[in-house]
Amino acid sequence: MFYREAGDFKTSYVDDNQTFPIAFDRYRYYLVLIVGLGVIPFLLNDYWANSILIPFLIYAIAAIGLNILTGYCGQVSLGTGGFMAVGAYTSYKLMTAFPWMDMVSVTLLSGFMTALVGVAFGLPSLRIKGFYLAVATLAAQFFLVWMFNKVPWFYNYSASGQISAPERTLFGMAVTGPNAEAWVKYVFCFSLVFVLAWVARNLTRGSVGRQWMAIRDMDIAAEIIGVNPLKAKLTAFAVSSFYVGISGALLFTVYLGAVEVGEAYGIQKSFLVLFMIIIGGLGSIFGSFAGAAFMVLLPVALKVLLVDTMGWDTALATHFQFVIVGALIMFFLIVEPHGLARLWALLKEKLRLWPFPH
Amino acid sequence: MPDQLIFAMEVTLNGLMTGVMYALVALGFVLIFKASGIFNYAQGVMALFAAMTLVGIQDGRVPFAHLINEIFGTDIHYFGWEVPALLAIALTVVVMIGFALLVQKFVFKHLVGQEPIILFMATIGLAYFLEGVSDLMWGSEIRNLDVGLPQGINDAIDQATFDIFGYGFFIDNLDISATIVAIILVGGLIAYSQYTKNGRAMRAVADDHQAALSVGISLNYVWVLVWSLAGIVALVAGIMWGAKSGVQFSLSLIALKALPVLMLGGFTSIPGAIVGGLIIGVGEALFEFSIGPMIGGATENWFAYVLALVFLVFRPQGLFGEKIIERV
């Protein structure tokens, strides 16, 4: 009833090109922003922040990044964990070498460093395609994790081989370290997510994004109509790694605080982020958020259900969690291979006609 | 002869043996990928599941004991009998065939015609699922697997090389039996696909789904067949790796070792899997031996991938893969 274009007149090209052409969508978007920045920070407690909201926001950035590469440009990557590690270790080196640097600069510089590494590992994509490329990106995953484990300079020669985030501030408030308050971390992540998602949405709508999609749909045809595959693929790798690197940096600095590289940025992380974009929807920014929310909430929900409510043994519940996650993934792929974003789009189509379908 | 060279020879020989083990895992991938275009990430977990089932049946464990005890408050663990190795293997084969049937019926039948990436994700889901089921059924502790394969240093080789070089090579009996089993397995698979009706159907499906369908071959049947064969290959790989390093979770990670083998050899070629396995086995052993100590060791984690990556830049379809022809 409310969800339709009727009566929403566009009088300029700018209006016509806006991201949310339907008024209801726009208001919903503003509402999410108002609730996210104006309400949640005041109600937040540590449990909600640390087990749900902050990981959700951080993984959403990684999911957007991988979605740019895989969903928009069609290059499957299994090296996400390795690239996140690059972000984390860059931020660690920056934080320890330049203690006066504020967190925004640290995070963004980590992103740029990861973009460089991503471009280097993206070079083979010009020759290798499909699954061969997916497996080739595993080279990045294993090599980078090994390197951060074996070269002591990266972890400042600490005895344990771990890295831990020192306290750093932004506008005088601690963002990292044990004294950082939950709401500060949350607002910091939320703002970054907002800016990054906005940039990603507009990049994918613009000329660069259309080049990526042309490469994804058929690279030879794209080349013939004048898309430069070198430029398109490498920009996709660069932008994607930038996002993934920021996410990895935040995961270390804001969320975990102390990290052992093989555990936090192993191959499991690559698969986790890949799951997020497949379940959320390939080639959709909204899908990245939906997938991240799903994969963050699922283990929490299962734990609450099995261990807290039904009182099962933790080991048994963990095994069951594997079974359920695996089964759900297969179920999802069978029922809706295009992910939650597709379900959302179908729902919106229905809403436009409701309550008079025909 | 200088010592270094002799050591390098020993390392090469052991690398070849390890390569055979990698090839065993890679074989299962190739079988399924050829016939159905599914890149089966779950192959490693299938090996784990098969080995776990084998050990469980041998020891007479009660499946799902932990779960049953938790729900009904009972305390059962064993049936109290022991099953001889050969019978246990036969029973495990039956379980793997049953698994193939279920996978085809409940998952991949519904995903026919989907994009490769979706199928790949489904197999990752399958891997999670099977890992959970394996833990639920048989528990997650490390188990010893013993089906009567010889273990330990091979004295004959030790003695012979000592006579020639003045230094005895350490070659594990288990690796030698793995090599023999792998040769028999590959020979059997090739003979099966060349000389039997089912084998011909398999090759037809691998060649062209629609053409195979139009001459009356049931895709469903062939896929179940292929998944069963992959299950049996997984069982063999599981037995070998399990006997070598115990049956435990890390067994499922051998799938990751098989991936560069596949890239090198080509996803669609059985000889490619063998040759790729040997190259990777020798390459990573020699690299760890010669360069490894200089840069901190544990290079076998990534060397295979980087080798495959560099190789692919020059030959994108792998050694024996079909030539990639793209048209607009």
Coordinates of C-alpha atoms in Angstrom, one line a residue, chain A residues 65-66 68-70 73-80 83 111-128 133-134 136-137 140 208 212 215 229-245:
Chain A
G65 CA 34.5 -6.5 -0.3
L66 CA 34.3 -10.1 -1.4
I68 CA 32.6 -6.7 -5.2
L69 CA 35.2 -9.3 -6.4
T70 CA 33.0 -12.4 -6.7
C73 CA 33.4 -9.0 -11.1
G74 CA 32.9 -12.8 -11.1
Q75 CA 36.4 -13.7 -9.8
V76 CA 36.0 -16.4 -7.1
S77 CA 38.4 -15.8 -4.2
L78 CA 39.3 -18.1 -1.3
G79 CA 42.0 -15.8 -0.1
T80 CA 39.8 -13.5 2.1
F83 CA 43.9 -10.5 3.0
G111 CA 43.1 -1.0 3.7
F112 CA 45.4 0.6 1.1
M113 CA 48.2 -1.8 2.0
T114 CA 45.9 -4.8 1.6
A115 CA 44.8 -3.3 -1.8
L116 CA 48.4 -3.4 -3.0
V117 CA 48.8 -7.0 -1.9
G118 CA 45.5 -7.9 -3.4
V119 CA 46.5 -6.5 -6.8
A120 CA 49.7 -8.5 -6.6
F121 CA 47.8 -11.7 -6.0
G122 CA 45.1 -10.6 -8.5
L123 CA 47.6 -10.5 -11.4
P124 CA 47.2 -14.3 -12.2
S125 CA 43.5 -13.7 -12.7
L126 CA 44.3 -12.3 -16.2
R127 CA 45.3 -15.8 -17.2
I128 CA 43.5 -18.1 -14.9
L133 CA 41.6 -19.1 -10.0
A134 CA 39.7 -20.0 -6.8
A136 CA 45.1 -20.1 -7.0
T137 CA 43.9 -17.5 -4.5
A140 CA 47.6 -16.1 -1.1
V208 CA 33.7 1.0 -12.9
W212 CA 33.1 -5.3 -13.5
I215 CA 33.6 -8.9 -17.2
P229 CA 40.1 -6.6 -18.6
L230 CA 43.4 -5.8 -17.0
K231 CA 42.0 -2.6 -15.6
A232 CA 38.6 -4.0 -14.6
K233 CA 39.9 -7.1 -12.9
L234 CA 42.7 -5.3 -11.1
T235 CA 40.5 -2.5 -9.9
A236 CA 38.1 -5.2 -8.6
F237 CA 40.9 -6.9 -6.8
A238 CA 42.2 -3.6 -5.4
V239 CA 38.8 -2.3 -4.1
S240 CA 37.8 -5.7 -2.8
S241 CA 41.1 -6.1 -0.9
F242 CA 40.7 -2.6 0.4
Y243 CA 37.4 -3.5 2.0
V244 CA 38.6 -6.9 3.2
G245 CA 41.8 -5.4 4.7

